[in-house]
Coordinates of C-alpha atoms and ligand atoms in Angstrom, one line a residue:
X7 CA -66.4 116.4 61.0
X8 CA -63.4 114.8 62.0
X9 CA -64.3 111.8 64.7
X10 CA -61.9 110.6 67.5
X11 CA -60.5 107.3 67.3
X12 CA -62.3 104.6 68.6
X13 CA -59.7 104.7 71.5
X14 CA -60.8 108.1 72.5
X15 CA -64.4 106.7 73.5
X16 CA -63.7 104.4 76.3
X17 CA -64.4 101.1 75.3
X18 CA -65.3 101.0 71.9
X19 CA -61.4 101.2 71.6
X20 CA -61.2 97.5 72.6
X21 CA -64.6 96.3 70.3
X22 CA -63.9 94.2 67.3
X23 CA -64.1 96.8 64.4
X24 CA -67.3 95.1 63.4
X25 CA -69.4 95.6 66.0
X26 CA -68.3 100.1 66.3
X27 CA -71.3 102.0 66.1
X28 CA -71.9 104.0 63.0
X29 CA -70.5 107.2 63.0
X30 CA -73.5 109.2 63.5
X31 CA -74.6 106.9 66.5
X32 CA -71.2 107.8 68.4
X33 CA -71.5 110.4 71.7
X34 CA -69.3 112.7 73.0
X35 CA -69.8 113.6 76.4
X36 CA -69.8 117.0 76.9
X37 CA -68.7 117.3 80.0
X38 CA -65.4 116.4 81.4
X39 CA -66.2 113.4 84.0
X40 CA -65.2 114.3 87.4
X41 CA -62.0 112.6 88.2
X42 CA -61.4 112.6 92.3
X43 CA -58.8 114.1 93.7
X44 CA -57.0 112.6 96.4
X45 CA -54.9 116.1 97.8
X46 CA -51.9 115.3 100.1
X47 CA -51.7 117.1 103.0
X48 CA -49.7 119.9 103.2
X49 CA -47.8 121.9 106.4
X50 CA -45.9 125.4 106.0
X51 CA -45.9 128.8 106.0
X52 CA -48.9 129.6 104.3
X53 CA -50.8 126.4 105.6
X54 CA -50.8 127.9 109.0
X55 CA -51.5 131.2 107.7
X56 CA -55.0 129.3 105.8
X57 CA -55.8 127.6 109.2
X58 CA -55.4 131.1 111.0
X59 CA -57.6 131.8 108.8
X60 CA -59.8 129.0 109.4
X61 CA -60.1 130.0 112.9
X62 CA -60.5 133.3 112.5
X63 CA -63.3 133.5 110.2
X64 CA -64.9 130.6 112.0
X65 CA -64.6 131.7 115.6
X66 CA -66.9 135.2 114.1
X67 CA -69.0 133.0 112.3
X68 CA -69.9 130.3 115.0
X69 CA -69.0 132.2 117.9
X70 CA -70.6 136.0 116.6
X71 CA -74.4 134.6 116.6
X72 CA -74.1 133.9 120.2
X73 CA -72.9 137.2 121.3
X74 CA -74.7 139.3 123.3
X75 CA -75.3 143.7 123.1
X76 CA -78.3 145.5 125.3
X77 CA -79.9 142.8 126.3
X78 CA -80.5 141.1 122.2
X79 CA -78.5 139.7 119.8
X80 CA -75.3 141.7 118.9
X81 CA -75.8 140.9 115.2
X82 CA -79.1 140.0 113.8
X83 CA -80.4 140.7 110.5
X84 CA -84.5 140.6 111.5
X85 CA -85.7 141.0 108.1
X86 CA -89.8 140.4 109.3
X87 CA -89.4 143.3 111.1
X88 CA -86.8 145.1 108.7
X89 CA -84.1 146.1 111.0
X90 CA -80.1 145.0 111.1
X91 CA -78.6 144.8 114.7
X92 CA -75.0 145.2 114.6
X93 CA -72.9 145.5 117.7
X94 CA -73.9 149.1 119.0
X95 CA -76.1 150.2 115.8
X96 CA -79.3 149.5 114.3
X97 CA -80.0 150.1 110.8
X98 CA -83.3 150.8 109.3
X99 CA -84.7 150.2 105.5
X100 CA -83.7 154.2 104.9
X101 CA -80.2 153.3 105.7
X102 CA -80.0 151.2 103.0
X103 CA -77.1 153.5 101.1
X104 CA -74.9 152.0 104.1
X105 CA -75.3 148.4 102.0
X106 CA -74.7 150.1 99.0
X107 CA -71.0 151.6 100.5
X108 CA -70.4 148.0 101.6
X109 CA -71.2 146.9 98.1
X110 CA -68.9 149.1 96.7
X111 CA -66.1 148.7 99.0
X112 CA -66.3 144.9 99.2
X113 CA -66.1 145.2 95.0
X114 CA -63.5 147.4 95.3
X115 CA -61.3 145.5 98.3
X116 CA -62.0 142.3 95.7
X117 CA -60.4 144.4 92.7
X118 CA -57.6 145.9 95.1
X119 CA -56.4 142.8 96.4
X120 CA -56.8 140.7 92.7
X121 CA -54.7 143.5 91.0
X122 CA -52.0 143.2 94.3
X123 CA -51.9 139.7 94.7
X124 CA -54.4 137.9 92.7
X125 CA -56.7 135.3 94.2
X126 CA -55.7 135.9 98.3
X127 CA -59.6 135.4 98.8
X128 CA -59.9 132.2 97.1
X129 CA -56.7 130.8 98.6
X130 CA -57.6 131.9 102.2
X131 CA -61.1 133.4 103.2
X132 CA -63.9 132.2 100.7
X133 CA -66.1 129.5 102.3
X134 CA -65.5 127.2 99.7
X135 CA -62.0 127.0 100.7
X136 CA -62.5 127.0 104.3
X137 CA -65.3 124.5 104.7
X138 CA -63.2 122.3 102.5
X139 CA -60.5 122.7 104.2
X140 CA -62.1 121.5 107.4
X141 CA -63.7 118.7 105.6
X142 CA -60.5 117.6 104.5
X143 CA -59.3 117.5 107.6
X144 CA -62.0 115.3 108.9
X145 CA -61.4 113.1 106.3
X146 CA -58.0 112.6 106.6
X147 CA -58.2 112.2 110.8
X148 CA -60.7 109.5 109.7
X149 CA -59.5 107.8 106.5
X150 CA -56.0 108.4 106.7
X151 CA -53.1 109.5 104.4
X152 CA -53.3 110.5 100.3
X153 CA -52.5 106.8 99.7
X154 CA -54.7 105.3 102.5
X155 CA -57.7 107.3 100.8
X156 CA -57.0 105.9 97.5
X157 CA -56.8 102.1 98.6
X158 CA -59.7 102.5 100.5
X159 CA -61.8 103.9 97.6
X160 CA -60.3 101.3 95.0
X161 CA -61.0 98.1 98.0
X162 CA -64.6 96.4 98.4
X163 CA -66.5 97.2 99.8
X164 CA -66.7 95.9 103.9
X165 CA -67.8 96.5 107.2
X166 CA -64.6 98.7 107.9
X167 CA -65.0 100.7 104.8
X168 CA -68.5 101.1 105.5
X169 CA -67.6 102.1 109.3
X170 CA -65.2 104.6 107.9
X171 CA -67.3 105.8 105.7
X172 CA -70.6 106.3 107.7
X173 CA -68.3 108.2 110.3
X174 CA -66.9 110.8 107.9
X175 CA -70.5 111.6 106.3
X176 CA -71.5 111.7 110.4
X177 CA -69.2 114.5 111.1
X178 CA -69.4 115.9 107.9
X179 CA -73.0 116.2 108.7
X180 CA -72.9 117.5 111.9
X181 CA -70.4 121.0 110.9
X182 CA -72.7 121.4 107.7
X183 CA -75.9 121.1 109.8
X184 CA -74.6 123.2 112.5
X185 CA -73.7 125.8 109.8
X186 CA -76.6 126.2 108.5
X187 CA -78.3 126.6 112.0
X188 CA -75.3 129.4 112.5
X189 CA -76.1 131.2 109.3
X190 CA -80.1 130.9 110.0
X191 CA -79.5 132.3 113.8
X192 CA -78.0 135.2 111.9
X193 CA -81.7 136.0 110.4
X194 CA -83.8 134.5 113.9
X195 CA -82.6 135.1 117.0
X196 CA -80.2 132.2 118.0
X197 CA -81.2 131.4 121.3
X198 CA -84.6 131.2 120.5
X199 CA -83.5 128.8 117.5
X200 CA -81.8 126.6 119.9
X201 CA -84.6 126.3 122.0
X202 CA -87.1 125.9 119.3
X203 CA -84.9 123.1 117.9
X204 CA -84.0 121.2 121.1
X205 CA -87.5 121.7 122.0
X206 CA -88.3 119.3 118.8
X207 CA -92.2 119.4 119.1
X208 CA -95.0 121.0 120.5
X209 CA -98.7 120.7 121.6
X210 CA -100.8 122.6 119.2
X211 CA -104.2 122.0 117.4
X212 CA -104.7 118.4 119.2
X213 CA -101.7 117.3 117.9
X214 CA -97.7 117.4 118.0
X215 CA -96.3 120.1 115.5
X216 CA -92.5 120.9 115.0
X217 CA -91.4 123.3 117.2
X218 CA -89.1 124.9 114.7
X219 CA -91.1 126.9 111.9
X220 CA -90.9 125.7 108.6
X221 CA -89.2 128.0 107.1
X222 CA -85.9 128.2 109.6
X223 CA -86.3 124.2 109.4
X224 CA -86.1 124.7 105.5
X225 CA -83.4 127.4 105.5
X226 CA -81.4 125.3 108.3
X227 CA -81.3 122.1 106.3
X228 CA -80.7 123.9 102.3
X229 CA -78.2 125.6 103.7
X230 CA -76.6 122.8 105.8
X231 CA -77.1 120.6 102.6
X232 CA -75.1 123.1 100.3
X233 CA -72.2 123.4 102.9
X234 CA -72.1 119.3 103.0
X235 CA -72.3 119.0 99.3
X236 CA -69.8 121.5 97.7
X237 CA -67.4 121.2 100.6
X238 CA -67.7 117.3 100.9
X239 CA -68.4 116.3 97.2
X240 CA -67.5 119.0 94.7
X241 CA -64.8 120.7 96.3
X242 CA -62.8 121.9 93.4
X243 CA -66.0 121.7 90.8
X244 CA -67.2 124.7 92.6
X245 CA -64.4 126.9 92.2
X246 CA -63.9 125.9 88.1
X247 CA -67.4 125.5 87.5
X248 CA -69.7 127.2 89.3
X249 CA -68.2 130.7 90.7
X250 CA -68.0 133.6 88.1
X251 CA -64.9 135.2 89.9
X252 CA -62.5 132.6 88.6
X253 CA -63.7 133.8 85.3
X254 CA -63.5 137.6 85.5
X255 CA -60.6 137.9 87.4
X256 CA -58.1 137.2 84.4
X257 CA -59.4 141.1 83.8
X258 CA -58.0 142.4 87.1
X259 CA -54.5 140.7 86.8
X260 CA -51.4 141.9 84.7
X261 CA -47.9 141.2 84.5
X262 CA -47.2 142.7 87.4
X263 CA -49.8 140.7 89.9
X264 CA -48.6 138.5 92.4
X265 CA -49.4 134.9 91.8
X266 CA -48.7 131.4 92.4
X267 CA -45.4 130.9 89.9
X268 CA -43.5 128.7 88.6
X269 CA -39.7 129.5 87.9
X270 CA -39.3 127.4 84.7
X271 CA -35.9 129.5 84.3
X272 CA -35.1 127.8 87.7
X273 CA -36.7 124.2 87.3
X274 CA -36.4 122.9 83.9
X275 CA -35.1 121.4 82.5
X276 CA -36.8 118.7 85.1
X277 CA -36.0 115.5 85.8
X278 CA -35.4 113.0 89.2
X279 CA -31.6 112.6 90.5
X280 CA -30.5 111.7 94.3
X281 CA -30.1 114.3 96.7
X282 CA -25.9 114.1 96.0
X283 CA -26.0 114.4 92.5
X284 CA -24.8 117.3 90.8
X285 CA -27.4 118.8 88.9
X286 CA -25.4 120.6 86.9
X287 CA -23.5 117.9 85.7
X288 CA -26.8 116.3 85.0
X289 CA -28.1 119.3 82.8
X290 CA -31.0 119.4 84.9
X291 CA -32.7 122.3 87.1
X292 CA -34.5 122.2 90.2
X293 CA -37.1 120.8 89.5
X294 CA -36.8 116.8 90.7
X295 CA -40.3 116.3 89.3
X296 CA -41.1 114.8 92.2
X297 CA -45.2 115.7 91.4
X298 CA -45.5 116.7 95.1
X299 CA -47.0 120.2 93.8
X300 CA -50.0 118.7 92.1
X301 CA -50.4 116.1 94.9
X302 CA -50.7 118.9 97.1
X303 CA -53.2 121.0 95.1
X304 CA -56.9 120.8 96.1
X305 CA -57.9 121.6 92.3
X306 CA -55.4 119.1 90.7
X307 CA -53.9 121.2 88.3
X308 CA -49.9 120.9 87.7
X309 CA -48.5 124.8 88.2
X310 CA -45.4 124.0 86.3
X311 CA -47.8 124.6 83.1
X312 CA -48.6 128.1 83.9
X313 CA -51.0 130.0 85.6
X314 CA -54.9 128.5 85.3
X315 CA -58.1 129.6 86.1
X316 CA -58.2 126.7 88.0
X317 CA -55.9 127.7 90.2
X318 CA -57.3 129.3 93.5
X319 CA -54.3 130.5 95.2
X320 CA -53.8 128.6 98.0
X321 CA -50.4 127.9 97.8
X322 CA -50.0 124.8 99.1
X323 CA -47.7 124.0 96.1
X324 CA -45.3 126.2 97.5
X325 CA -45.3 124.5 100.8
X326 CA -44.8 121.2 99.3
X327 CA -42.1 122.3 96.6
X328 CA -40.3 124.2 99.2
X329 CA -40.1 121.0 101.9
X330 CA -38.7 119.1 98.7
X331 CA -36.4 121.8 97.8
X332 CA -35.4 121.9 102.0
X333 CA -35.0 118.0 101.8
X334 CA -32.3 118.9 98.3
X335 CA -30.6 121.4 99.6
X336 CA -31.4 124.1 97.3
X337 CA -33.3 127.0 97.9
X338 CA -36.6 127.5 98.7
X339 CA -38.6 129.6 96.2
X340 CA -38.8 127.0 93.2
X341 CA -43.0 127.6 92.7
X342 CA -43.4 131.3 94.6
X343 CA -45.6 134.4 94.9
X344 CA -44.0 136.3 92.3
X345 CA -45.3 138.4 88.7
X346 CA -45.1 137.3 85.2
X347 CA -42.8 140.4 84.9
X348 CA -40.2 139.4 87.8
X349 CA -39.8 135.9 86.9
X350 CA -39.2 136.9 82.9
X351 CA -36.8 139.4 83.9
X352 CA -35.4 138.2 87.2
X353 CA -35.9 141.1 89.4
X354 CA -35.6 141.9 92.8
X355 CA -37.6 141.2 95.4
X356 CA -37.6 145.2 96.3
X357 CA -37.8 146.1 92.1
X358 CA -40.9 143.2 92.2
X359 CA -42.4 144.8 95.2
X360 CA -42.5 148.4 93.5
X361 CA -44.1 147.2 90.3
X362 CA -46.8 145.5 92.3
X363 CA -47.8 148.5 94.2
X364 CA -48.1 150.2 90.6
X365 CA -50.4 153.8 90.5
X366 CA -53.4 151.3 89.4
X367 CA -53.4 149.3 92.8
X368 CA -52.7 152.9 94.7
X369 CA -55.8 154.8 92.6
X370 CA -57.7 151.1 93.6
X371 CA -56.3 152.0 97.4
X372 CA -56.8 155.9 97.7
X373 CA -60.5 155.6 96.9
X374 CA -61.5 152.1 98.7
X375 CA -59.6 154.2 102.1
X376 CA -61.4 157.6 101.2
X377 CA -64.6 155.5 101.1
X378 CA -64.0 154.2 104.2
X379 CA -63.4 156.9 105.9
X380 CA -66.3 158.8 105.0
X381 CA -68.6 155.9 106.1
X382 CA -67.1 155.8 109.0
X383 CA -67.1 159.4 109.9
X384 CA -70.8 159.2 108.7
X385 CA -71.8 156.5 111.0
X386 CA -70.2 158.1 113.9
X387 CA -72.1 161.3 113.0
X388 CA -75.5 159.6 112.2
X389 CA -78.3 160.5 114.4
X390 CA -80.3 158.0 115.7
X391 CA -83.4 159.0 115.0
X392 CA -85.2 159.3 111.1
X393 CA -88.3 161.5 110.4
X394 CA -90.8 160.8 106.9
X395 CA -93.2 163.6 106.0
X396 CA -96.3 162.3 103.9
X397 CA -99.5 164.5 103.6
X398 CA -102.7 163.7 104.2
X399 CA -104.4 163.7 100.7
X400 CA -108.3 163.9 102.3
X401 CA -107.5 167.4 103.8
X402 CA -105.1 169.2 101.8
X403 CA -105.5 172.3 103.0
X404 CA -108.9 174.1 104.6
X405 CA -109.4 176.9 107.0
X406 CA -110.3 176.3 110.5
X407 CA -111.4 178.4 113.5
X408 CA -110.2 182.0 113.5
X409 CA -109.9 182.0 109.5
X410 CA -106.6 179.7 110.0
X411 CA -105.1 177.8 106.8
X412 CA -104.4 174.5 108.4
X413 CA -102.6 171.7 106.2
X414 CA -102.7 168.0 108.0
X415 CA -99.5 165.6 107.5
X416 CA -98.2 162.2 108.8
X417 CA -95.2 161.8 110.5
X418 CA -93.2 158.5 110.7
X419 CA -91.0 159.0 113.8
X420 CA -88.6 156.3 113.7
X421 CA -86.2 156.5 116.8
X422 CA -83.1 154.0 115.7
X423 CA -81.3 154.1 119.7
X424 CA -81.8 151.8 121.7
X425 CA -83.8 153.6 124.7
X426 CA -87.1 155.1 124.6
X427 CA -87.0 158.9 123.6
X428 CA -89.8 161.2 123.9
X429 CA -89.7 163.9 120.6
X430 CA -90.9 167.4 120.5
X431 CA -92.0 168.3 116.6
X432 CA -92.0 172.0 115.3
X433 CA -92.7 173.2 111.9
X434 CA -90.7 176.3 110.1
X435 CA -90.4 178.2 106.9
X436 CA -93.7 180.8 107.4
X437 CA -94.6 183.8 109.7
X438 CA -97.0 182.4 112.7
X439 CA -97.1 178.8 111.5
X440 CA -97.2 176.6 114.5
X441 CA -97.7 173.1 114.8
X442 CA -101.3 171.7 116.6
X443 CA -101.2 168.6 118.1
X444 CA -99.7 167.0 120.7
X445 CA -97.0 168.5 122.3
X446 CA -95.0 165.9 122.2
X447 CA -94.4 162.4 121.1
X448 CA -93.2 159.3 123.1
X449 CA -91.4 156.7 120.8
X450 CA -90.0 153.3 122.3
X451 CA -86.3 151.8 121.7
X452 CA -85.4 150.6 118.0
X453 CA -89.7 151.5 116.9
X454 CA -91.2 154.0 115.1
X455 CA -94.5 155.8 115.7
X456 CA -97.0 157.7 113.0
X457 CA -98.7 160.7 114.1
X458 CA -101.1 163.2 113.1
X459 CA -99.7 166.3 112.2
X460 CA -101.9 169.6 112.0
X461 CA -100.2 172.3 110.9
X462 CA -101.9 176.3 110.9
X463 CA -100.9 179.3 109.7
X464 CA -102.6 182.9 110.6
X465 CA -104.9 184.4 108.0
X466 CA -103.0 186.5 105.2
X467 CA -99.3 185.5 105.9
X468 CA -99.6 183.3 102.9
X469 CA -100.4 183.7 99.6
X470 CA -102.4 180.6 97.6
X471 CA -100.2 178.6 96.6
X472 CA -97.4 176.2 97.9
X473 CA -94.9 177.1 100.4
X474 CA -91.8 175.3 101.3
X475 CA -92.0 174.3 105.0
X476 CA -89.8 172.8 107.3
X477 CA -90.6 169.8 110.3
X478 CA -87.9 170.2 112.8
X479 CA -88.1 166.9 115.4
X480 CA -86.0 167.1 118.2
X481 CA -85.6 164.6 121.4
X482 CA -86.4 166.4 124.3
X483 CA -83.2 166.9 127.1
X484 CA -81.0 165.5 124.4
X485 CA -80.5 168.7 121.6
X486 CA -77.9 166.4 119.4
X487 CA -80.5 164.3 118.1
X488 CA -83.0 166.3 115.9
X489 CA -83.7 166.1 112.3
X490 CA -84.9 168.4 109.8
X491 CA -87.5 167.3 107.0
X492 CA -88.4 169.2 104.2
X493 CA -92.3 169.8 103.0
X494 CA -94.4 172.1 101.5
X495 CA -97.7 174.0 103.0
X496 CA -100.5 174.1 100.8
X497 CA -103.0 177.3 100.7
X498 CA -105.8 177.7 98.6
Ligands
SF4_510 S1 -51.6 125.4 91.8 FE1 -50.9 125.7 93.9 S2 -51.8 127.6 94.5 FE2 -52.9 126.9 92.7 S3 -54.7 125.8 93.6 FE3 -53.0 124.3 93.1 S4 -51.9 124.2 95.1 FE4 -53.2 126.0 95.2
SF4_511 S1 -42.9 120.0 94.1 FE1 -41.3 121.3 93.2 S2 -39.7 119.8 92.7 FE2 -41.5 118.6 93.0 S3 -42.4 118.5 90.9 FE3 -43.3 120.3 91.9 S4 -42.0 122.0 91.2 FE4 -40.9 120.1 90.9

């Protein structure tokens, strides 16, 4: 096995040769140790269009728990009692094909986009990027500049370092704990979260207890903790680490995909000049190798060496090339959103745009909007109201008063509005059969109510043997909302 030289392992480069280990002592870390980076902020184009972003996906986030909708929360996921609120609709463990369509079409939205324009969820909507983004922010309003961050680390340690620091882990605290209170009001209700937690403790078996249950109070603080440590501490380790979609997406790109580039054709060959010399002259290209575009990036990777997996496409190379390229006085453009295939044969922008919207992304589009659509049409159409049919297995079938065959079921009556709805249940699919039992059935808002079926059928309409039989439940003074459930009648 060929060994590294001694250089290679940190200090035993500087030893004397007599004191190096022996060759099997030596260690090789196997993992790459975790160099910080320092990234420089960054304004432009498609900086604004991240914080827009920011705000956007924030103000739903933090601002959606709060809302309101008949009286309860307008989005709750109550999973102890098994129902999903959302705005206007309540969904039920039977709808659980509706999670499956959003399964699909969030899979397929992800493969749409990647084949269109490569990482755009990375770059601008994950939560990695946006909680980082945030905490960066917070730590440059508190630490300072690129530079000031770096002296600070590298000074000793004293009571303004420490006062710096203790501030930033404050704040960064207080967004990571009050997301994880967000995302847990999204499973409790929120306002009886707040006042569970502001409450603090309460008066119960002859002592003070917690107000807040155990589990939100664990759910609150994991997830608070994992927002504070990959957005404060590992940052880029995350994304080249730790998420599988940096991996598999090399599968959804091709030549013609639009990603962060780098116009070598353009830049090299690289090198610094003033802003008045001629480059051509020089035999130089645009590129003044300034190294603003890996001070910039959040993963620390240098573009100019091709596209990485480490590279979430954010972009903010392209703002800080293109402010360099403004302060030259040469066109903007240098690192771009462009294709392998446009940069190697220097097409148009309109040639570049019709390879990128190739029959793959357009087969990816046609079925994510036909899915859509049909979900759509389906929810509007969905009747709020869900009937299951389960047979009593103690009285199969007998024959009561009169010589009548009478089978006995169950009926789960879930009504999924949101008002109380009384239901009238009639049974089909044989001559005289008739339904005995109450006449009809009261169900409150968003519950669902088992009853007794009995179900009879005159002496000699049916054979022995099984019929097929249908329950027909229908809301009384509202005929649009009735369901149809399929069963069979048992004679012996
Ligand atoms: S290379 Fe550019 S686009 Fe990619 S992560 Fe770095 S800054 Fe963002
Ligand atoms: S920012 Fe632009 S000019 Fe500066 S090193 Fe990067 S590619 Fe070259």
């Amino acid at each position: 096995m060929d060994l590294p030289p001694p250089k290679a392992l940190g200090s035993a480069g500087a030893r004397p040769a007599a004191v190096v280990q022996p060759a099997e002592t030596l260690e090789q870390a196997l993992y790459e140790v975790r160099k910080k980076i320092y990234p420089r902020a960054v304004h432009g184009w498609f900086a604004a269009w991240r914080w827009a972003l920011v705000w956007a996906t924030q103000l739903v986030f933090y601002g959606g728990a709060w809302l309101q909708w008949n009286d309860r929360q307008a989005v709750l996921f109550d999973i102890v009692h098994r129902k999903f609120y959302i705005l206007g609709l309540v969904f039920w463990p039977q709808d659980i094909i509706y999670l499956t369509v959003l399964l699909i079409v969030s899979a397929l939205g992800l493969f749409l986009f990647t084949a269109v324009a490569g990482r755009l969820w990375c770059g601008y909507a994950c939560p990695q990027t946006v909680y980082t983004e945030i905490f960066m922010w917070v730590e440059e309003r508190i630490e300072g500049s690129r530079a000031a961050r770096m002296k600070l680390d590298q000074s000793p340690l004293t009571v303004r370092k420490l006062g710096l620091k203790s501030a930033k882990h404050a704040v960064w605290l207080a967004i990571a704990l009050w997301t994880g209170f967000t995302f847990v009001g999204y499973f409790t209700p929120i306002r009886e979260l707040w006042t569970e937690a502001t409450t603090l403790f309460r008066w119960s078996g002859g002592g003070p207890n917690p107000a807040l249950g155990p589990w939100e109070t664990f759910w609150v603080l994991f997830y608070g903790f994992a927002t504070y440590g990959n957005a404060g501490w590992m940052r880029e380790q995350v994304c080249k680490y730790m998420c599988p979609y940096a991996r598999f997406q090399s599968a959804m790109f091709d030549r013609d995909t639009l990603v962060i580039t780098y116009d070598g054709g353009r830049g090299e060959p690289r090198g610094a000049r003033s802003r008045a010399a001629d480059r051509a002259a020089l035999g130089l290209g645009d590129c003044v190798d300034c190294g603003i575009c890996v001070q910039v990036c959040p993963t620390g990777i240098d573009i100019r060496n091709g596209l990485q997996y480490e590279c979430i496409g954010c972009a903010a190379c392209v703002d800080g090339c293109d402010q360099v390229m403004d302060k030259m006085g040469y066109p903007r453009g240098l690192i771009r959103y462009s294709t392998e295939n446009a940069v190697a044969q220097h097409l148009t922008r309109s040639q570049t745009l019709a390879r990128v919207f190739r029959p793959r992304a357009l087969v990816y589009a046609g079925i994510l909007a036909g899915i859509v659509i049909a979900a759509g049409v389906s929810l509007w159409l969905r009747v709020p109201l869900k009937v299951d049919v389960i047979r009593d297995r103690a009285a199969i079938s007998r024959e009561v008063e009169g010589g009548l065959i009478e089978n006995v079921f169950r009926l789960q009556i879930m009504n999924t509005a949101e008002t109380g709805r009384r239901f009238e249940v009639r049974a089909e699919g044989l001559p005289g059969i008739r339904v005995v039992s109450e006449p009809s059935v009261e169900v409150d808002a968003a519950a669902s109510r088992m009853v007794p079926v009995r179900v009879r059928v005159p002496p000699g309409e049916a054979r022995p043997g099984t019929h097929p039989i249908e329950f027909v439940v229908s809301a009384i003074g509202d005929e649009g909302v009735a369901v149809r459930e399929k069963s069979v009648f048992i004679v012996r």
